[in-house]
């Protein structure tokens, strides 16, 4: 099938999409946007988090066809050219990035949190990021990054 | 003008001792960093692996006919398509690239498919017909040595004995116990992946996420029957490793498919396959007996340790040596009797995971120290301090610890930290969280301590070295440097450390880290907490060679100064096979934890409220990264303490997913306050001490000690499960 989808503000088209394919596969393998990650492909890790019509979803759980005529924003669409989004900047500065495989999903999840709750408390940050696994950091510096980004908004 | 390195340090920012941003940080937060699973090549096809459903079976027949008919399939391969040696392994070459007539674990690769879409490959795989004659698996490590042999030499992979001092002593106070450690998974987030690209001359390029390019290359070349120069490896982005990428996964498979089809082949495991695709932490059964005098001074320690290596040897021999030589922990004991055994079974193969043998022993000896404190009526900290090793102490191997060993100081540091406030009334901070299982009723608090020891770098006489190349030239009117190694960046931050070292040594701010590949000499493994030490040492030495040619010049015109240096740490010795004596290790690292837990004793739920750590790192080359390592290592220890276990039944894995194999989320992790000591090791570059592993060792027993303190239960097995706490 053919899928028409707006990705990071651009109208895109994917052909020969198989019905069972996920939005994640389409983004990564057909649209050249491998930023969203594939750590579990079963909705458990959050590494594939993207905005679908402004709501964060696990792209591995959304069928590619479901994104037809809708709008997707991925981690690749957060920075403004060379200028990182404050959340991205804070992740680098706070040392929240080690291997970085969790980072794209966490950056999108934190971005969404700060859009909804500009000055979240620690329990609110933890609750918002509870669906995003990180194996490297123990999360302390990820919390630091979100606090830092919040303080700069 | 000629500047000394010290003067140069002050001239540039981002040198050692500071925390500059990672060079790959921007790409990673933008989603533009190319991990192995992100690779793409014109005309590429997809590879998939058919695995054994049985832990132990004879292969009667394999029929590929129907699979080959699936449209879009390019190749279906079995062991008969392996052109070179169909056996590989880190220490013993006992593992087939593709099974021949027997499978020894569930998940063992039997056949490969190359197809135009991952789904096509899966469908073709389902059409391969393998007839198995199922055999009774060997699954009990304690009796494995006497069970039917799974390999020609029997089921004992290695026995390491330690005999030091008197062997048959009496003591005033004696405590003993049997402890168990479950099978932990590295659970790195980036699944095993790679891209193999064949060349017209029969050679191959492999872009891969690994921990050790050169040893991968040697094993791949041997299996392909190619000279090593015809196999070129380049490190692609690695999504964590923690030991799980030290063995081969799909390296040979992708290259086989690529050479067979003449097409670039990409292989990406999904999470379930990843659980079958790499080795795990050895499960262990440990018997300990500690004897002490009335003052709490240890008189002797005896231990018998079994480590389940699973179906193939992997790094079991070295894990056995670690558990044995570090088996009494960071304590002075004159009389030691240890026997440590690594066994073959039909359980999943086990090998390297962060802490490498020291984790299993650490849970047992620290549980014993608490038991001893209890028997003596001493505090857990006092009994540890009473026996704490210091610089100059003698290990059970007879090796003298010849640099700082601040064991008592580390314990005091965590003991003196402020304790968290009492049990919260916010349900989000209670065991069970927003599942709303308690509002504080039935919740008991406990505090526990532990300290651990880890060897840093490779041991037992291994020729452990790294190679570094530093090139300096003029770029836009000023000096710029490039650093090249084959040492793998897996997330830990070696790329940053190398830049920092070059800046400090050469006073050049602009440092490029070149891709890590096999066009340069061996960088050694990213394991044993060794890369900052060994590759850092090599980069420092290469800088010294460059510096003498620079001779203080800040303008070298069109000259290019390019120096490659091989650097090794001081030599170690083999262990005596009868007494286990010998200077087997290069360096020791120490960390201590204090854990505070709230336990809902009615439901058996645990919430770790605080997990503070003190560690000596010799010198913190990058303080931010050091703390990040300690926090990450502590989190993996928390996972082993209360949630993480690959559960097997009859050799079959019952929970190969993140739905059923739980790793800590941000809700499971408490705040972690970290104290970093910098007591330089005079033998190491800059005085550094390896950082990555020690915190993983002490975190687990500290948490279990805290749960024991809260509940009064013995808790001799990790992970602690709810039913252990409720007795149901
Ligand atoms: S890859 Fe989608 S949740 Fe893990
Ligand atoms: S940084 Fe590696 S998984 Fe989070």
Short mmCIF file of N, CA and C in Angstrom, two decimals, chain A residues 18 21 25 28-30 34-42 44-45 47 75-76 79 81-84 88-89 91-95 97-104 107 121 123-127 129-130 132-141 143, chain B residues 21-22 25-26 28-31 35 37-38 44 46 117-119 123 184-191 238-240 242 266 268 270-271 353 428-429 434 490-491 624 627-629 631-632 635-636 644 657-659 663-667 669-672:
data_model
loop_
_atom_site.label_atom_id
_atom_site.label_comp_id
_atom_site.label_asym_id
_atom_site.label_seq_id
_atom_site.Cartn_x
_atom_site.Cartn_y
_atom_site.Cartn_z
N UNK A 18 4.03 -2.90 3.52
CA UNK A 18 3.33 -4.14 3.83
C UNK A 18 2.39 -3.88 5.01
N UNK A 21 3.59 -3.77 8.61
CA UNK A 21 4.72 -2.92 8.97
C UNK A 21 4.36 -1.87 10.00
N UNK A 25 9.14 1.01 11.50
CA UNK A 25 9.86 0.44 10.35
C UNK A 25 9.79 1.39 9.16
N UNK A 28 12.13 4.30 9.76
CA UNK A 28 13.54 3.95 9.78
C UNK A 28 14.03 3.42 8.43
N UNK A 29 13.25 2.56 7.83
CA UNK A 29 13.75 1.83 6.66
C UNK A 29 13.25 2.38 5.33
N UNK A 30 12.13 3.13 5.35
CA UNK A 30 11.61 3.62 4.07
C UNK A 30 11.76 5.13 3.91
N UNK A 34 16.17 7.10 10.79
CA UNK A 34 16.44 6.06 11.78
C UNK A 34 16.64 6.60 13.20
N UNK A 35 16.34 7.87 13.42
CA UNK A 35 16.55 8.46 14.75
C UNK A 35 15.70 7.77 15.81
N UNK A 36 14.47 7.45 15.49
CA UNK A 36 13.62 6.73 16.44
C UNK A 36 14.14 5.30 16.53
N UNK A 37 14.29 4.80 17.74
CA UNK A 37 15.05 3.57 17.93
C UNK A 37 14.17 2.33 18.08
N UNK A 38 14.83 1.18 17.98
CA UNK A 38 14.16 -0.12 17.91
C UNK A 38 14.61 -1.05 19.03
N UNK A 39 14.62 -0.57 20.27
CA UNK A 39 15.20 -1.39 21.34
C UNK A 39 14.35 -2.60 21.69
N UNK A 40 13.04 -2.55 21.51
CA UNK A 40 12.25 -3.74 21.86
C UNK A 40 11.21 -4.08 20.81
N UNK A 41 10.71 -3.13 20.09
CA UNK A 41 9.68 -3.32 19.07
C UNK A 41 8.44 -4.00 19.62
N UNK A 42 8.20 -3.84 20.91
CA UNK A 42 6.96 -4.36 21.47
C UNK A 42 6.38 -3.48 22.57
N UNK A 44 7.66 -1.71 25.07
CA UNK A 44 8.11 -1.79 26.46
C UNK A 44 9.21 -0.80 26.82
N UNK A 45 9.84 -0.15 25.83
CA UNK A 45 11.05 0.60 26.17
C UNK A 45 10.98 2.09 25.86
N UNK A 47 11.96 3.68 23.31
CA UNK A 47 13.05 4.24 22.49
C UNK A 47 12.53 4.73 21.13
N UNK A 75 12.34 12.68 16.58
CA UNK A 75 13.47 13.35 17.24
C UNK A 75 14.26 14.19 16.24
N UNK A 76 14.29 13.75 14.98
CA UNK A 76 15.02 14.52 13.97
C UNK A 76 14.36 15.87 13.70
N UNK A 79 15.12 19.87 16.61
CA UNK A 79 16.07 20.99 16.55
C UNK A 79 15.63 21.97 15.46
N UNK A 81 17.20 23.73 12.83
CA UNK A 81 18.47 23.80 12.09
C UNK A 81 19.61 23.36 12.99
N UNK A 82 20.62 24.21 13.12
CA UNK A 82 21.76 23.89 13.97
C UNK A 82 21.46 24.08 15.45
N UNK A 83 20.35 24.79 15.73
CA UNK A 83 20.05 25.09 17.12
C UNK A 83 19.27 23.95 17.77
N UNK A 84 19.89 23.34 18.78
CA UNK A 84 19.21 22.24 19.45
C UNK A 84 18.02 22.77 20.23
N UNK A 88 17.22 18.89 24.18
CA UNK A 88 18.38 18.20 23.60
C UNK A 88 19.68 18.76 24.18
N UNK A 89 19.72 20.07 24.26
CA UNK A 89 20.91 20.74 24.79
C UNK A 89 21.18 20.29 26.22
N UNK A 91 20.27 17.52 27.69
CA UNK A 91 20.70 16.12 27.76
C UNK A 91 22.21 16.02 27.54
N UNK A 92 22.74 16.75 26.57
CA UNK A 92 24.18 16.69 26.33
C UNK A 92 24.93 17.29 27.51
N UNK A 93 24.49 18.44 27.96
CA UNK A 93 25.21 19.13 29.03
C UNK A 93 25.21 18.39 30.35
N UNK A 94 24.08 17.77 30.67
CA UNK A 94 23.96 17.13 31.98
C UNK A 94 24.63 15.77 32.03
N UNK A 95 25.13 15.28 30.90
CA UNK A 95 25.72 13.95 30.89
C UNK A 95 24.66 12.86 30.89
N UNK A 97 23.52 11.45 28.32
CA UNK A 97 23.71 10.60 27.15
C UNK A 97 24.95 9.74 27.35
N UNK A 98 24.77 8.44 27.41
CA UNK A 98 25.95 7.56 27.34
C UNK A 98 25.90 6.86 25.99
N UNK A 99 25.37 5.63 25.94
CA UNK A 99 25.29 5.01 24.61
C UNK A 99 24.33 5.77 23.72
N UNK A 100 23.31 6.38 24.34
CA UNK A 100 22.40 7.22 23.57
C UNK A 100 21.25 6.49 22.90
N UNK A 101 21.15 5.20 23.10
CA UNK A 101 20.10 4.47 22.39
C UNK A 101 18.71 4.80 22.93
N UNK A 102 18.66 5.14 24.21
CA UNK A 102 17.39 5.54 24.82
C UNK A 102 17.07 7.00 24.53
N UNK A 103 18.10 7.75 24.13
CA UNK A 103 18.00 9.21 24.11
C UNK A 103 16.90 9.77 23.22
N UNK A 104 16.78 9.31 21.97
CA UNK A 104 15.73 9.91 21.13
C UNK A 104 14.35 9.80 21.77
N UNK A 107 14.16 12.11 24.84
CA UNK A 107 14.12 13.52 24.47
C UNK A 107 12.70 13.89 24.04
N UNK A 121 7.54 18.65 39.02
CA UNK A 121 8.22 18.16 40.23
C UNK A 121 8.95 16.87 39.88
N UNK A 123 8.62 13.80 41.19
CA UNK A 123 7.71 12.68 40.94
C UNK A 123 6.98 12.81 39.60
N UNK A 124 6.69 14.03 39.18
CA UNK A 124 6.04 14.20 37.87
C UNK A 124 6.98 13.82 36.73
N UNK A 125 8.26 14.18 36.88
CA UNK A 125 9.22 13.80 35.83
C UNK A 125 9.33 12.28 35.77
N UNK A 126 9.46 11.67 36.94
CA UNK A 126 9.60 10.21 36.97
C UNK A 126 8.39 9.53 36.33
N UNK A 127 7.21 10.00 36.69
CA UNK A 127 5.99 9.40 36.13
C UNK A 127 5.98 9.55 34.60
N UNK A 129 8.44 9.81 32.55
CA UNK A 129 9.49 9.08 31.83
C UNK A 129 9.48 7.59 32.16
N UNK A 130 8.45 7.15 32.88
CA UNK A 130 8.45 5.77 33.38
C UNK A 130 8.39 4.74 32.25
N UNK A 132 10.15 4.89 29.51
CA UNK A 132 11.38 4.95 28.73
C UNK A 132 12.52 4.29 29.48
N UNK A 133 12.98 3.15 28.98
CA UNK A 133 14.09 2.47 29.64
C UNK A 133 15.42 3.08 29.24
N UNK A 134 16.33 3.17 30.22
CA UNK A 134 17.72 3.48 29.94
C UNK A 134 18.55 2.47 30.70
N UNK A 135 19.51 1.84 30.06
CA UNK A 135 20.31 0.82 30.72
C UNK A 135 21.66 1.37 31.20
N UNK A 136 22.03 2.56 30.74
CA UNK A 136 23.39 3.04 31.02
C UNK A 136 23.51 3.97 32.21
N UNK A 137 22.54 4.85 32.42
CA UNK A 137 22.78 6.00 33.29
C UNK A 137 22.25 5.86 34.71
N UNK A 138 21.31 4.93 34.94
CA UNK A 138 20.66 4.90 36.25
C UNK A 138 19.69 6.06 36.43
N UNK A 139 19.48 6.84 35.37
CA UNK A 139 18.47 7.90 35.25
C UNK A 139 18.79 9.20 35.99
N UNK A 140 19.77 9.22 36.89
CA UNK A 140 20.01 10.44 37.67
C UNK A 140 20.30 11.63 36.77
N UNK A 141 21.15 11.42 35.78
CA UNK A 141 21.54 12.54 34.93
C UNK A 141 20.44 12.86 33.91
N UNK A 143 17.28 12.87 34.89
CA UNK A 143 16.48 13.79 35.72
C UNK A 143 17.13 15.17 35.76
N UNK B 21 31.82 18.20 26.82
CA UNK B 21 30.73 17.44 26.23
C UNK B 21 31.28 16.33 25.32
N UNK B 22 30.51 15.26 25.25
CA UNK B 22 30.90 14.14 24.38
C UNK B 22 30.91 14.61 22.92
N UNK B 25 27.69 13.63 21.36
CA UNK B 25 26.47 13.98 22.08
C UNK B 25 25.42 14.66 21.20
N UNK B 26 25.88 15.62 20.40
CA UNK B 26 24.94 16.34 19.55
C UNK B 26 24.22 15.41 18.58
N UNK B 28 23.75 12.28 18.91
CA UNK B 28 22.87 11.36 19.63
C UNK B 28 21.55 12.02 20.03
N UNK B 29 21.58 13.27 20.49
CA UNK B 29 20.30 13.90 20.88
C UNK B 29 19.47 14.30 19.66
N UNK B 30 20.11 14.44 18.52
CA UNK B 30 19.37 14.78 17.30
C UNK B 30 18.82 13.56 16.59
N UNK B 31 19.21 12.37 17.06
CA UNK B 31 18.77 11.15 16.38
C UNK B 31 19.56 10.89 15.10
N UNK B 35 23.73 4.08 14.60
CA UNK B 35 23.92 2.81 15.30
C UNK B 35 23.95 1.69 14.27
N UNK B 37 22.12 -0.75 13.91
CA UNK B 37 20.81 -1.10 13.35
C UNK B 37 20.27 -0.03 12.40
N UNK B 38 20.97 1.08 12.29
CA UNK B 38 20.51 2.18 11.41
C UNK B 38 21.15 2.12 10.02
N UNK B 44 20.76 -3.65 -0.51
CA UNK B 44 21.02 -4.60 0.58
C UNK B 44 19.83 -5.55 0.78
N UNK B 46 18.23 -8.68 3.73
CA UNK B 46 18.12 -8.89 5.17
C UNK B 46 18.45 -10.33 5.54
N UNK B 117 13.23 -8.72 2.31
CA UNK B 117 12.51 -7.98 3.35
C UNK B 117 12.60 -8.84 4.62
N UNK B 118 12.68 -8.23 5.78
CA UNK B 118 12.77 -9.04 6.99
C UNK B 118 11.61 -10.03 7.12
N UNK B 119 10.45 -9.60 6.66
CA UNK B 119 9.28 -10.48 6.77
C UNK B 119 9.41 -11.68 5.82
N UNK B 123 9.29 -15.61 6.93
CA UNK B 123 8.40 -16.60 6.32
C UNK B 123 9.18 -17.78 5.76
N UNK B 184 21.55 -13.05 35.10
CA UNK B 184 21.22 -11.67 34.74
C UNK B 184 21.56 -11.43 33.26
N UNK B 185 20.80 -10.56 32.64
CA UNK B 185 21.06 -10.21 31.24
C UNK B 185 21.63 -8.79 31.16
N UNK B 186 22.51 -8.59 30.20
CA UNK B 186 23.09 -7.25 30.02
C UNK B 186 22.01 -6.26 29.59
N UNK B 187 21.06 -6.73 28.81
CA UNK B 187 19.92 -5.90 28.38
C UNK B 187 20.35 -4.53 27.85
N UNK B 188 21.46 -4.52 27.10
CA UNK B 188 21.79 -3.28 26.40
C UNK B 188 20.62 -2.95 25.49
N UNK B 189 20.38 -1.66 25.27
CA UNK B 189 19.17 -1.31 24.52
C UNK B 189 19.33 -1.47 23.01
N UNK B 190 20.51 -1.30 22.48
CA UNK B 190 20.70 -1.43 21.03
C UNK B 190 20.86 -2.89 20.66
N UNK B 191 19.89 -3.48 19.96
CA UNK B 191 19.97 -4.91 19.68
C UNK B 191 21.16 -5.23 18.79
N UNK B 238 27.20 1.88 18.89
CA UNK B 238 26.92 0.76 19.79
C UNK B 238 25.96 1.22 20.88
N UNK B 239 24.84 0.55 20.99
CA UNK B 239 23.84 0.91 21.99
C UNK B 239 24.02 0.15 23.28
N UNK B 240 25.17 0.35 23.93
CA UNK B 240 25.46 -0.33 25.20
C UNK B 240 26.03 -1.72 24.96
N UNK B 242 28.09 -3.87 28.09
CA UNK B 242 28.11 -4.46 29.44
C UNK B 242 28.61 -5.91 29.44
N UNK B 266 22.11 -6.97 5.86
CA UNK B 266 21.89 -6.36 7.18
C UNK B 266 21.20 -7.37 8.07
N UNK B 268 19.50 -7.53 12.00
CA UNK B 268 19.11 -6.82 13.21
C UNK B 268 18.28 -7.79 14.05
N UNK B 270 15.67 -8.79 16.96
CA UNK B 270 14.67 -8.12 17.79
C UNK B 270 14.95 -8.48 19.25
N UNK B 271 14.18 -7.96 20.16
CA UNK B 271 14.52 -8.15 21.58
C UNK B 271 14.50 -9.62 21.98
N UNK B 353 29.69 -10.31 31.85
CA UNK B 353 28.81 -9.19 32.15
C UNK B 353 29.47 -8.39 33.27
N UNK B 428 3.39 7.82 45.48
CA UNK B 428 4.35 7.67 44.40
C UNK B 428 5.73 7.28 44.93
N UNK B 429 5.95 7.50 46.22
CA UNK B 429 7.25 7.18 46.80
C UNK B 429 7.19 5.97 47.71
N UNK B 434 1.99 4.10 42.21
CA UNK B 434 0.62 4.49 41.91
C UNK B 434 -0.30 3.29 41.70
N UNK B 490 31.40 2.15 23.43
CA UNK B 490 30.10 1.47 23.52
C UNK B 490 29.08 2.31 24.28
N UNK B 491 29.47 3.55 24.59
CA UNK B 491 28.59 4.44 25.35
C UNK B 491 29.29 5.02 26.56
N UNK B 624 32.23 14.04 35.36
CA UNK B 624 30.82 13.79 35.04
C UNK B 624 30.62 12.36 34.54
N UNK B 627 30.89 9.77 37.45
CA UNK B 627 29.66 9.66 38.24
C UNK B 627 28.58 8.92 37.44
N UNK B 628 28.53 9.18 36.13
CA UNK B 628 27.57 8.48 35.28
C UNK B 628 27.80 6.98 35.27
N UNK B 629 29.06 6.57 35.26
CA UNK B 629 29.38 5.14 35.31
C UNK B 629 28.94 4.54 36.64
N UNK B 631 26.65 5.60 38.74
CA UNK B 631 25.19 5.53 38.86
C UNK B 631 24.62 4.41 37.98
N UNK B 632 25.15 4.30 36.77
CA UNK B 632 24.66 3.25 35.87
C UNK B 632 24.98 1.86 36.40
N UNK B 635 22.72 0.98 39.23
CA UNK B 635 21.37 0.63 38.77
C UNK B 635 21.32 -0.83 38.33
N UNK B 636 22.37 -1.30 37.67
CA UNK B 636 22.36 -2.70 37.25
C UNK B 636 22.45 -3.63 38.45
N UNK B 644 15.87 -8.54 38.24
CA UNK B 644 16.33 -9.09 36.96
C UNK B 644 16.74 -10.55 37.05
N UNK B 657 11.74 -11.23 26.97
CA UNK B 657 11.18 -9.95 26.50
C UNK B 657 11.28 -8.95 27.63
N UNK B 658 11.17 -7.66 27.29
CA UNK B 658 11.16 -6.64 28.33
C UNK B 658 9.81 -6.60 29.06
N UNK B 659 8.84 -7.39 28.59
CA UNK B 659 7.59 -7.50 29.35
C UNK B 659 7.82 -8.38 30.57
N UNK B 663 13.92 -4.58 33.75
CA UNK B 663 15.08 -3.81 34.17
C UNK B 663 14.57 -2.54 34.85
N UNK B 664 15.38 -1.93 35.71
CA UNK B 664 14.88 -0.78 36.46
C UNK B 664 14.42 0.36 35.54
N UNK B 665 13.26 0.91 35.86
CA UNK B 665 12.80 2.13 35.21
C UNK B 665 13.17 3.30 36.11
N UNK B 666 12.84 4.50 35.66
CA UNK B 666 13.14 5.69 36.47
C UNK B 666 12.33 5.67 37.78
N UNK B 667 11.23 4.92 37.79
CA UNK B 667 10.45 4.81 39.02
C UNK B 667 11.08 3.87 40.03
N UNK B 669 14.39 3.59 40.42
CA UNK B 669 15.70 4.08 40.85
C UNK B 669 15.54 5.22 41.86
N UNK B 670 16.26 5.12 42.96
CA UNK B 670 16.24 6.19 43.94
C UNK B 670 17.28 7.25 43.58
N UNK B 671 17.27 8.38 44.27
CA UNK B 671 18.40 9.31 44.12
C UNK B 671 19.69 8.61 44.57
N UNK B 672 20.78 8.90 43.88
CA UNK B 672 22.07 8.29 44.21
C UNK B 672 23.09 9.38 44.42
#
